[in-house]
mmCIF file of N, CA and C in Angstrom:
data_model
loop_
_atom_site.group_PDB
_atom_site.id
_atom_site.type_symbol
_atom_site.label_atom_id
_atom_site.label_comp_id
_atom_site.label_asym_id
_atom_site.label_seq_id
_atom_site.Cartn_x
_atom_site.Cartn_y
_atom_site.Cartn_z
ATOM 1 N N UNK A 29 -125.859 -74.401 127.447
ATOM 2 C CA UNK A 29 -125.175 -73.411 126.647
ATOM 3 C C UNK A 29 -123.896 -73.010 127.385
ATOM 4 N N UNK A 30 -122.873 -72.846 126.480
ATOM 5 C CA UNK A 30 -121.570 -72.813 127.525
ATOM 6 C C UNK A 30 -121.096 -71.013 127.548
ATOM 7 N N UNK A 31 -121.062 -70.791 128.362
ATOM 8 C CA UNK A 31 -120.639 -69.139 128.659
ATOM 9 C C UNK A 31 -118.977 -68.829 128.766
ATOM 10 N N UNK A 32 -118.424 -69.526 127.936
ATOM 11 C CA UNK A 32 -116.744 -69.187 128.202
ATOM 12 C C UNK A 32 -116.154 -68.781 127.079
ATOM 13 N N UNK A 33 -114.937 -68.431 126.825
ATOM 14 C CA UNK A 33 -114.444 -67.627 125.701
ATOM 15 C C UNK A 33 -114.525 -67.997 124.292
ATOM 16 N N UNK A 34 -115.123 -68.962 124.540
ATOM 17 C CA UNK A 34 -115.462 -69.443 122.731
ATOM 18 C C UNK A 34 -116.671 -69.502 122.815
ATOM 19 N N UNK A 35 -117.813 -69.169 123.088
ATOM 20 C CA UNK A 35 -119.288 -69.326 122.548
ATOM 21 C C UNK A 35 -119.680 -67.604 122.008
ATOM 22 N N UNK A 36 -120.625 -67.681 121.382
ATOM 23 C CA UNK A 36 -121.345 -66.585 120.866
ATOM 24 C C UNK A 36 -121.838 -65.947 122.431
ATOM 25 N N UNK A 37 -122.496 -65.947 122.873
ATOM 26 C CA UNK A 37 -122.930 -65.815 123.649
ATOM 27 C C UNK A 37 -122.227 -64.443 124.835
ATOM 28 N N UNK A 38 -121.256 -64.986 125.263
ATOM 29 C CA UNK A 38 -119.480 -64.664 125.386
ATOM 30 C C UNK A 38 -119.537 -63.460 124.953
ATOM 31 N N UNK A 39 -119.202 -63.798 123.773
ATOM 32 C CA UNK A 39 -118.199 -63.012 122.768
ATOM 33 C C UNK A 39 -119.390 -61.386 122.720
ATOM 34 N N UNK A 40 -120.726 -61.837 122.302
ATOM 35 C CA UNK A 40 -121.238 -60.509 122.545
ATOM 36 C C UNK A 40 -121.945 -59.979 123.439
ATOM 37 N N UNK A 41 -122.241 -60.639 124.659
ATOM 38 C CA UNK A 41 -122.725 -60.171 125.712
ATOM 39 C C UNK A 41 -121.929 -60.174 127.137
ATOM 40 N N UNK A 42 -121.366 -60.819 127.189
ATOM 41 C CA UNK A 42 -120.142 -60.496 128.213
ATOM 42 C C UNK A 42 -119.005 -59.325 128.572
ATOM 43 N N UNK A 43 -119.032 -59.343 129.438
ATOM 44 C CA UNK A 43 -117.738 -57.628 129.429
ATOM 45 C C UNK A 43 -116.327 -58.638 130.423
ATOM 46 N N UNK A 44 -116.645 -59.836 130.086
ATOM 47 C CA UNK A 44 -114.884 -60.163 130.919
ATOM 48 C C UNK A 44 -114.522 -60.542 129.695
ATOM 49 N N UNK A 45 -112.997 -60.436 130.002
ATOM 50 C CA UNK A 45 -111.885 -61.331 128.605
ATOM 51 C C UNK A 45 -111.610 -60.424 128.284
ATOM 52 N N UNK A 46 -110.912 -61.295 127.507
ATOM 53 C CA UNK A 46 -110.535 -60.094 125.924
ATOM 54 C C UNK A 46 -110.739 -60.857 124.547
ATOM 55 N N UNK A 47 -110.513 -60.073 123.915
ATOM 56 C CA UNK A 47 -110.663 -60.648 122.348
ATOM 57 C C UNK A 47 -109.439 -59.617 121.475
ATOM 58 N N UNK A 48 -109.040 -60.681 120.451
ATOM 59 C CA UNK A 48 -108.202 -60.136 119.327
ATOM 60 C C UNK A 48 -109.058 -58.809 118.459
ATOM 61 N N UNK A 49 -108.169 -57.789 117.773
ATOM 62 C CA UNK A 49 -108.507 -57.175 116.506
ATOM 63 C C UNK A 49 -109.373 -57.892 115.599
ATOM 64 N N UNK A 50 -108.757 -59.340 115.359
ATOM 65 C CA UNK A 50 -109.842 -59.492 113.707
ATOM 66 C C UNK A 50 -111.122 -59.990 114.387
ATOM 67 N N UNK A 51 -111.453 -61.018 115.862
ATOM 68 C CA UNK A 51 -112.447 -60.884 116.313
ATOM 69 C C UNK A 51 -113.719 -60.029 116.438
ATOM 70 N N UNK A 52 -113.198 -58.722 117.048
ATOM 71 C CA UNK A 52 -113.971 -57.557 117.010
ATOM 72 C C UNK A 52 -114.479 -56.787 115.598
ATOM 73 N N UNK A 53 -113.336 -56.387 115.056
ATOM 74 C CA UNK A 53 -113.726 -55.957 113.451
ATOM 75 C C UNK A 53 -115.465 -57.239 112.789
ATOM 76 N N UNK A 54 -114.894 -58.759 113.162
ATOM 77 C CA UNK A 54 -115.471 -59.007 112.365
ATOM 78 C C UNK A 54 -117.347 -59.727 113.496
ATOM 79 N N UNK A 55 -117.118 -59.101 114.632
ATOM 80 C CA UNK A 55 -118.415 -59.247 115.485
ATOM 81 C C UNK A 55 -119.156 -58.005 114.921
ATOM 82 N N UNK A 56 -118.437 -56.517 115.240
ATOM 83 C CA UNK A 56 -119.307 -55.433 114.629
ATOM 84 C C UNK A 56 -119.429 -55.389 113.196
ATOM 85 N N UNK A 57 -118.610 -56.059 112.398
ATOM 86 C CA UNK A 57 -119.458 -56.738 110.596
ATOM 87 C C UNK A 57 -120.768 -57.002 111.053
ATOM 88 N N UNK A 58 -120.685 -58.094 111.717
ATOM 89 C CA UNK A 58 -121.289 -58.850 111.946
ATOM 90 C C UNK A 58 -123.040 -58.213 112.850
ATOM 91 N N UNK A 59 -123.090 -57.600 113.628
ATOM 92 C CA UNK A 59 -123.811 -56.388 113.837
ATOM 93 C C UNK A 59 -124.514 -55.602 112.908
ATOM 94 N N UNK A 60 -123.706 -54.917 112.075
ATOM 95 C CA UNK A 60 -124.010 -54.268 111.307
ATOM 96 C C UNK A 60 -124.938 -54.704 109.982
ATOM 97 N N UNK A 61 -124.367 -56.309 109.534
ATOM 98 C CA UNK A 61 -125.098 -56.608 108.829
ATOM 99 C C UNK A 61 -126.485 -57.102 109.296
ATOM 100 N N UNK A 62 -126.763 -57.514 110.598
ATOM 101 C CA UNK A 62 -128.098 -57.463 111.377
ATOM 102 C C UNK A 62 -129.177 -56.493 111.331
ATOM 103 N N UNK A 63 -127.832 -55.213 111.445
ATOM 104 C CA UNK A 63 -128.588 -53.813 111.493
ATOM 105 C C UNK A 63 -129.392 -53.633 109.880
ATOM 106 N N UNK A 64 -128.477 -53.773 109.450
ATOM 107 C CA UNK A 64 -128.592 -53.147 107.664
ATOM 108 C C UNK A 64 -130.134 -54.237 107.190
ATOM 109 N N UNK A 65 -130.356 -55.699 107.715
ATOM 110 C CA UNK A 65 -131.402 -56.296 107.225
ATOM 111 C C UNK A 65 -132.861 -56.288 107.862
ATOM 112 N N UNK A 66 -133.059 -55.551 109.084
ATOM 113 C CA UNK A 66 -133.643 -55.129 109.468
ATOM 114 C C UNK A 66 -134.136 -53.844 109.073
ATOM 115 N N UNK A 67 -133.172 -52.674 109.098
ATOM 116 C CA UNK A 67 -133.749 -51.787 108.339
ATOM 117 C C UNK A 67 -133.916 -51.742 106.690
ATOM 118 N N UNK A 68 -133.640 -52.855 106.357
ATOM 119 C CA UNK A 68 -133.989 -52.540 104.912
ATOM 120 C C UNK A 68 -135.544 -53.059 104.646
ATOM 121 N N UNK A 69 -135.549 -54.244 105.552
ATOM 122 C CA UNK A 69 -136.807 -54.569 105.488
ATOM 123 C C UNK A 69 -138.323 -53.949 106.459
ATOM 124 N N UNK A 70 -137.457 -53.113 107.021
ATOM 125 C CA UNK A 70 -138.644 -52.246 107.540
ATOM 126 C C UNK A 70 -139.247 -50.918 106.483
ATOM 127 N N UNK A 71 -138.207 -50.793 105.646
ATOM 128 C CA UNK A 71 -137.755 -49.587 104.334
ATOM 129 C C UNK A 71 -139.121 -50.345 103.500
ATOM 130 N N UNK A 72 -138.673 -51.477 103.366
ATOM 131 C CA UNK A 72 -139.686 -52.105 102.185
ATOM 132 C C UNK A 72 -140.381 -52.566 102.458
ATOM 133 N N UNK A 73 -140.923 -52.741 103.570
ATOM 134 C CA UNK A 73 -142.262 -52.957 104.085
ATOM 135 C C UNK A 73 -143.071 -51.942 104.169
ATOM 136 N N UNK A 74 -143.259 -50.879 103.623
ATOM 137 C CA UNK A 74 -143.400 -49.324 104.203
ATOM 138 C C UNK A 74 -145.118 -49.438 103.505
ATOM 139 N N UNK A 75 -145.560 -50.114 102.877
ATOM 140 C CA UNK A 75 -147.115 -50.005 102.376
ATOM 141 C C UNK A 75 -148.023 -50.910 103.384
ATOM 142 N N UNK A 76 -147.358 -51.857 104.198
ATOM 143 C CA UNK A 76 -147.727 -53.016 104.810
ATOM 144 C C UNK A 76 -148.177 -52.830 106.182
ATOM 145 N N UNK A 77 -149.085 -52.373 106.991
ATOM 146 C CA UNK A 77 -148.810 -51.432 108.093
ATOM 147 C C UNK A 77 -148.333 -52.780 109.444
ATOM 148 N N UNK A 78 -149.075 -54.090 109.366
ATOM 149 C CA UNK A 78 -148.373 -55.131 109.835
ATOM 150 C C UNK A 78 -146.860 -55.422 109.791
ATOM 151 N N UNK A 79 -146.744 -55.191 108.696
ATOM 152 C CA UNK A 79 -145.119 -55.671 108.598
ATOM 153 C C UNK A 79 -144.111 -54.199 108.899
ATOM 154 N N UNK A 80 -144.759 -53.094 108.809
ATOM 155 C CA UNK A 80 -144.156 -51.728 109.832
ATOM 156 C C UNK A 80 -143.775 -52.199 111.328
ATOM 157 N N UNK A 81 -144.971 -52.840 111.725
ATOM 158 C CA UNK A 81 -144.848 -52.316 112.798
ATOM 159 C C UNK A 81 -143.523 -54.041 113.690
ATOM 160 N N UNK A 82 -143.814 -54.566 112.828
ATOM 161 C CA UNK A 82 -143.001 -56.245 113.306
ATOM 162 C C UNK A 82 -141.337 -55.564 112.998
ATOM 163 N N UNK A 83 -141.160 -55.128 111.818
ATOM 164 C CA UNK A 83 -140.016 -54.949 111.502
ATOM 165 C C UNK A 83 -139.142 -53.394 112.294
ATOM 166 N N UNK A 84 -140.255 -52.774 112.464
ATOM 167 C CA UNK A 84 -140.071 -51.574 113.339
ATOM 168 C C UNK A 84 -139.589 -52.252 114.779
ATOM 169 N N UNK A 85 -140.350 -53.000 115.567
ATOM 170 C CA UNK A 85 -139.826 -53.288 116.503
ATOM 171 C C UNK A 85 -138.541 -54.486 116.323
ATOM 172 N N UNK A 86 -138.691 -55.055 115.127
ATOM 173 C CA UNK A 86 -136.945 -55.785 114.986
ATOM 174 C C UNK A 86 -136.056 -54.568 114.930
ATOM 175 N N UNK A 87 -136.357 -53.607 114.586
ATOM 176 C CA UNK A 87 -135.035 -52.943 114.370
ATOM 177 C C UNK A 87 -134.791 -52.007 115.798
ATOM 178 N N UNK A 88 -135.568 -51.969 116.310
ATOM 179 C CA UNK A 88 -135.530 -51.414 117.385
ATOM 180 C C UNK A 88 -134.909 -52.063 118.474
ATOM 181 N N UNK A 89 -134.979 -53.867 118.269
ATOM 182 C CA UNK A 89 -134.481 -54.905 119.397
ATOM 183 C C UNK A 89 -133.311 -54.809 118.868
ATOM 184 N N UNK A 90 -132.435 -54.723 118.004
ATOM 185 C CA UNK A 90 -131.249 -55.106 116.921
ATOM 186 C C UNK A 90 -130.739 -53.930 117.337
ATOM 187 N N UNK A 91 -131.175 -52.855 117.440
ATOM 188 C CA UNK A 91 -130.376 -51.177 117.734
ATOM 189 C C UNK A 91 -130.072 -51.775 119.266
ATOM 190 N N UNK A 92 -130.258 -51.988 120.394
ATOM 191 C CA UNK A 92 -130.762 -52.145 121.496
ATOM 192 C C UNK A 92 -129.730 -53.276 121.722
ATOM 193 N N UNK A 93 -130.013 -54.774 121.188
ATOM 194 C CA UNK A 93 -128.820 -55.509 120.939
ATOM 195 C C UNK A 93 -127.056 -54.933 120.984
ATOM 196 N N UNK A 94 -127.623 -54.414 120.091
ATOM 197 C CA UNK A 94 -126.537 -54.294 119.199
ATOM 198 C C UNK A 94 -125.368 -52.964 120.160
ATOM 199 N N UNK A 95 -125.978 -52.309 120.601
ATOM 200 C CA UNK A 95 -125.469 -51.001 121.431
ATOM 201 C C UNK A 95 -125.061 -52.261 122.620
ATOM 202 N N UNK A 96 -125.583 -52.900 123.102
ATOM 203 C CA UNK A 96 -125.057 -53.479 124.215
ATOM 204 C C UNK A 96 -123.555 -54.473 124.289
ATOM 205 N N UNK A 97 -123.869 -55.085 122.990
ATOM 206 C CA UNK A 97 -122.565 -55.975 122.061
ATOM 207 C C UNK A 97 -121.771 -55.502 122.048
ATOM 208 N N UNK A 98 -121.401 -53.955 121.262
ATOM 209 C CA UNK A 98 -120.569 -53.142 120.889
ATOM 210 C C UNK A 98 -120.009 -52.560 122.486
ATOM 211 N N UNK A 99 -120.891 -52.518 123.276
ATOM 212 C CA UNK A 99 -119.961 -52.184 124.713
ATOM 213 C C UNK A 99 -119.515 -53.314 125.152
ATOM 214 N N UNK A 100 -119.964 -54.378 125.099
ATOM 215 C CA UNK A 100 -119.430 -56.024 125.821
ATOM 216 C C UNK A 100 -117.959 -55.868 125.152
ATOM 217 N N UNK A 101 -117.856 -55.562 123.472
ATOM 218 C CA UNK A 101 -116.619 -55.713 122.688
ATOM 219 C C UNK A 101 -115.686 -54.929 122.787
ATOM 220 N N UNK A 102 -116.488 -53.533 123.210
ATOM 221 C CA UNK A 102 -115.169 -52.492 123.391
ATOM 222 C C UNK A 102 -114.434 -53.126 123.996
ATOM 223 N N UNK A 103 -115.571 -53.062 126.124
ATOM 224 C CA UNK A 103 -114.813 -53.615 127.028
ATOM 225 C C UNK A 103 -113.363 -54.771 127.017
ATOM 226 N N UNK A 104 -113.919 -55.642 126.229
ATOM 227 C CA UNK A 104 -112.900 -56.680 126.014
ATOM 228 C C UNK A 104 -111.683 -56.532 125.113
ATOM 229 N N UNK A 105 -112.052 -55.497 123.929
ATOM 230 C CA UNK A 105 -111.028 -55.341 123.208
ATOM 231 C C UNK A 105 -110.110 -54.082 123.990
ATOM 232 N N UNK A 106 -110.710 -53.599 125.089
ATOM 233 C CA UNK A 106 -109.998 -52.243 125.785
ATOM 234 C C UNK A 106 -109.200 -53.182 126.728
ATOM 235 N N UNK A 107 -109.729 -54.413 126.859
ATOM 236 C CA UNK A 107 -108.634 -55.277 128.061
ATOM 237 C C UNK A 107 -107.575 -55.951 127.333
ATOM 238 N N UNK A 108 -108.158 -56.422 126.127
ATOM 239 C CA UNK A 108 -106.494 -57.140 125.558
ATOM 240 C C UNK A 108 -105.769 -55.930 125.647
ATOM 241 N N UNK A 109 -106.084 -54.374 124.837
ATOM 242 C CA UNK A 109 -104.768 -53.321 124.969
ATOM 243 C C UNK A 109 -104.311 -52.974 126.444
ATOM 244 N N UNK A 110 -105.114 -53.595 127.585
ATOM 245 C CA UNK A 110 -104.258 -53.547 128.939
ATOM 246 C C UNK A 110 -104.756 -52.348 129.680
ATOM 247 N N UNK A 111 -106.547 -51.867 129.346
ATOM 248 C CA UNK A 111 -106.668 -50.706 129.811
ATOM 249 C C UNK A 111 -108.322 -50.945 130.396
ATOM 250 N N UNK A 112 -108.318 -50.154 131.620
ATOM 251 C CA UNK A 112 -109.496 -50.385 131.757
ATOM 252 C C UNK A 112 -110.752 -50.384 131.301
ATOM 253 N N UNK A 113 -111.987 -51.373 131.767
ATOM 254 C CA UNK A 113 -113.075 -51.118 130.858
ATOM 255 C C UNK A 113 -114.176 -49.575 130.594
ATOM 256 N N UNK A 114 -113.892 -49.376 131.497
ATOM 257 C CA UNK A 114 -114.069 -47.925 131.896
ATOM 258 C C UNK A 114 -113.921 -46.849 130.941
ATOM 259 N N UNK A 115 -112.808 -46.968 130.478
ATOM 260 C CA UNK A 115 -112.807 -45.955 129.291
ATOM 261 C C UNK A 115 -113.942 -46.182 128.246
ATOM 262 N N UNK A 116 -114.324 -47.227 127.938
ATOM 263 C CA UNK A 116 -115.601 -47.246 126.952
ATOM 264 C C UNK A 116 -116.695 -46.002 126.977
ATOM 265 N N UNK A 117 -116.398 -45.362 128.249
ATOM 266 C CA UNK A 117 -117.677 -44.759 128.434
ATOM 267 C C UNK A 117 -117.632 -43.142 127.378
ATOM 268 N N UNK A 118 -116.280 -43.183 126.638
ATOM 269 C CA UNK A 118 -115.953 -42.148 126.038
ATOM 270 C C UNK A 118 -116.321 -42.266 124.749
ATOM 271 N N UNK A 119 -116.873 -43.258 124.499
ATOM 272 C CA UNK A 119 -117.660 -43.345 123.319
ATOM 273 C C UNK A 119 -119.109 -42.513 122.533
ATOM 274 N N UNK A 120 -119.540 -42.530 124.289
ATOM 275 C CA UNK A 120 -120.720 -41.790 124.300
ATOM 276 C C UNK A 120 -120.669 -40.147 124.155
ATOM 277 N N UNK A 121 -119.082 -39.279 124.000
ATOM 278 C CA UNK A 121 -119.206 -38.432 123.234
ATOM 279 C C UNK A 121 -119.519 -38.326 122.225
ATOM 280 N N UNK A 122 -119.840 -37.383 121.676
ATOM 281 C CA UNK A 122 -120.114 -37.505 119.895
ATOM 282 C C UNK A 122 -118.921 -37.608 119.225
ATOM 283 N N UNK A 123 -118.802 -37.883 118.219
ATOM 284 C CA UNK A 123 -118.071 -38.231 117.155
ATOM 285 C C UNK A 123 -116.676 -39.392 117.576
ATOM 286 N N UNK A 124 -116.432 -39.537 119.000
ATOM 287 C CA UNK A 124 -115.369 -40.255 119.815
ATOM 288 C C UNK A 124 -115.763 -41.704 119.962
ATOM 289 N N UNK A 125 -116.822 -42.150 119.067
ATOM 290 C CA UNK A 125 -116.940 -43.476 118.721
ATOM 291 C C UNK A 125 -116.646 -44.164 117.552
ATOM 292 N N UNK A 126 -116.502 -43.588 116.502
ATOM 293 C CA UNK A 126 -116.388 -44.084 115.031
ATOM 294 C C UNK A 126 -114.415 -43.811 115.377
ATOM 295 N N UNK A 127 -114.025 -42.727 116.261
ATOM 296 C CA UNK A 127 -112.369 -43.241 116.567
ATOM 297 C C UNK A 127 -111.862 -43.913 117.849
ATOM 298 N N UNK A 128 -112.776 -44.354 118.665
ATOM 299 C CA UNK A 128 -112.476 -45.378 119.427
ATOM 300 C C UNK A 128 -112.513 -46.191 118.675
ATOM 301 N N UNK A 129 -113.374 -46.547 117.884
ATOM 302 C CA UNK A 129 -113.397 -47.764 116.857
ATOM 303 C C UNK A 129 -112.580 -48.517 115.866
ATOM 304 N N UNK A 130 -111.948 -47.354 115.127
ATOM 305 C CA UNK A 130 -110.266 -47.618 114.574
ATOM 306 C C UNK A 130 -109.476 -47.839 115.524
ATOM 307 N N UNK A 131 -109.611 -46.985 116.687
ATOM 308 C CA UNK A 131 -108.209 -47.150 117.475
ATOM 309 C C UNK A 131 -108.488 -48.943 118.395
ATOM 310 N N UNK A 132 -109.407 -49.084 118.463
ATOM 311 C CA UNK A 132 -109.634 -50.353 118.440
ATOM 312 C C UNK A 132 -109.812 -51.275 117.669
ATOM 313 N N UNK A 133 -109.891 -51.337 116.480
ATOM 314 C CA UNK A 133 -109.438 -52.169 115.266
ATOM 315 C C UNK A 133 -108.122 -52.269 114.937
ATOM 316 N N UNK A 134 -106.825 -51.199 115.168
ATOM 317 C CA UNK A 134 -105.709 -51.192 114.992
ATOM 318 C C UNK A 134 -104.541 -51.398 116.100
ATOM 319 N N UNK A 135 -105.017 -50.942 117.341
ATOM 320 C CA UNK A 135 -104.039 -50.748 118.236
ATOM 321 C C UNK A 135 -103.712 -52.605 118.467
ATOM 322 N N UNK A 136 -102.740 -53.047 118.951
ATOM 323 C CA UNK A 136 -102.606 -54.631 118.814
ATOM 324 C C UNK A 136 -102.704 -54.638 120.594
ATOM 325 N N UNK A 137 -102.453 -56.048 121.049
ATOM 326 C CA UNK A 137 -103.048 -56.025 122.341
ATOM 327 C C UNK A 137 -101.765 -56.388 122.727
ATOM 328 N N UNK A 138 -101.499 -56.547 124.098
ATOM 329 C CA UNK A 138 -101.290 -57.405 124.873
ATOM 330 C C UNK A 138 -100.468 -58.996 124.265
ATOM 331 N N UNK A 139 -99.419 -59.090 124.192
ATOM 332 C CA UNK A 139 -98.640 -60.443 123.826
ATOM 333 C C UNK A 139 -99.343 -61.707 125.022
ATOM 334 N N UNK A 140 -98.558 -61.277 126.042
ATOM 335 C CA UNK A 140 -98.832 -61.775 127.276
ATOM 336 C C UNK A 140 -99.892 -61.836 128.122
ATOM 337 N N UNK A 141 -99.799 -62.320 129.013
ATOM 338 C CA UNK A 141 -101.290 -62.345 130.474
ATOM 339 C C UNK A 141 -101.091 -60.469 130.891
ATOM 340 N N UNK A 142 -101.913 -60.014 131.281
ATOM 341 C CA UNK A 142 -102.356 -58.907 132.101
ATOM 342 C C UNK A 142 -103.449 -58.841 133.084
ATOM 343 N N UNK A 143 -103.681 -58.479 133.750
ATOM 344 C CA UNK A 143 -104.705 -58.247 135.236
ATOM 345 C C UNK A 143 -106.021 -58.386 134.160
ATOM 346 N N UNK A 144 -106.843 -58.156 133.364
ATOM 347 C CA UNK A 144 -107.374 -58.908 132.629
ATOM 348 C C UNK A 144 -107.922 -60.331 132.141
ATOM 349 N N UNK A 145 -106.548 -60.964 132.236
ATOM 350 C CA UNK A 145 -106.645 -62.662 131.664
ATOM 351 C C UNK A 145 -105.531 -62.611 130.678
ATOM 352 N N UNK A 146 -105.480 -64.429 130.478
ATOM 353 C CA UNK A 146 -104.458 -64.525 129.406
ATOM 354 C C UNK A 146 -105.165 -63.935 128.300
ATOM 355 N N UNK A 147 -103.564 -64.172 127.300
ATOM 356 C CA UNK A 147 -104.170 -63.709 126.113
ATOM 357 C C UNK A 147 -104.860 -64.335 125.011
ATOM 358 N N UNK A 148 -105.672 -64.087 124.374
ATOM 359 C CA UNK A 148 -107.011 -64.786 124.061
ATOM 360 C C UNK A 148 -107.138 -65.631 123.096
ATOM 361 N N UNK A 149 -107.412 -66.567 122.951
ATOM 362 C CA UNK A 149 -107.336 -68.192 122.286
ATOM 363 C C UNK A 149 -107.032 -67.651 120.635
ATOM 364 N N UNK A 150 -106.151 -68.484 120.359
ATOM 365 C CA UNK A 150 -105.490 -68.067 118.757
ATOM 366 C C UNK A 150 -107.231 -68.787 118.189
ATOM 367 N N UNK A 151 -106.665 -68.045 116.705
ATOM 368 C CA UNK A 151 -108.071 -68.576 116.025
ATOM 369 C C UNK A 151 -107.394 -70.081 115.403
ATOM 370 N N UNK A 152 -108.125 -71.212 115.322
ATOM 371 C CA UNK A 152 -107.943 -72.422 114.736
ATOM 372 C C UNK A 152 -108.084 -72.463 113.346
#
């Protein structure tokens, strides 16, 4: 399995690199729709006490996942804008995550190389 800037792998569990805007936007889609099929099917499993408890703990691995991804992505999308990874940790205020989140969907990165890495493979 290859661990470098183009594998899955990378992209959501890693905290080096960087990654573009439409990258990120479309990894936490991508998340989210994980999230959303898990809990729907734990929703509608709700008479089944087997399938509670399987889908309960998918959604619980997927929350868990998924919180870890979303910091791998900040990190990287906080390095294309040229800033340390560090700031991510301001997320964990309340409500200062849903606008780290725009401001990281919008702010553009980095043209050039920065103490970071170059800048990050055009999409093909």
């Amino acid at each position: 399995m290859r661990d470098g800037p183009q594998s899955v792998w990378w992209l959501l569990f890693s905290f080096r690199g960087r990654i573009r805007r439409q990258s990120y936007a479309l990894a936490a889609g991508l998340l989210l729709c994980i999230n959303t099929y898990t809990f729907m099917n734990l929703a509608i499993s709700a008479n089944d006490s087997s399938s509670v408890v399987f889908w309960a703990f998918a959604f619980l691995g997927s929350i868990g996942c998924t919180m870890w991804s979303m910091l791998a992505l900040s990190v990287k999308r906080l390095h294309d804008i040229g800033i340390s990874g560090w700031v991510v940790l301001v997320s964990f205020i309340p409500g200062a995550a849903w606008l780290g989140f725009l401001a990281l969907c919008f702010i553009p990165g980095e043209p050039d190389s920065n103490q970071f890495g170059g800048p990050p493979v055009a999409e093909r």
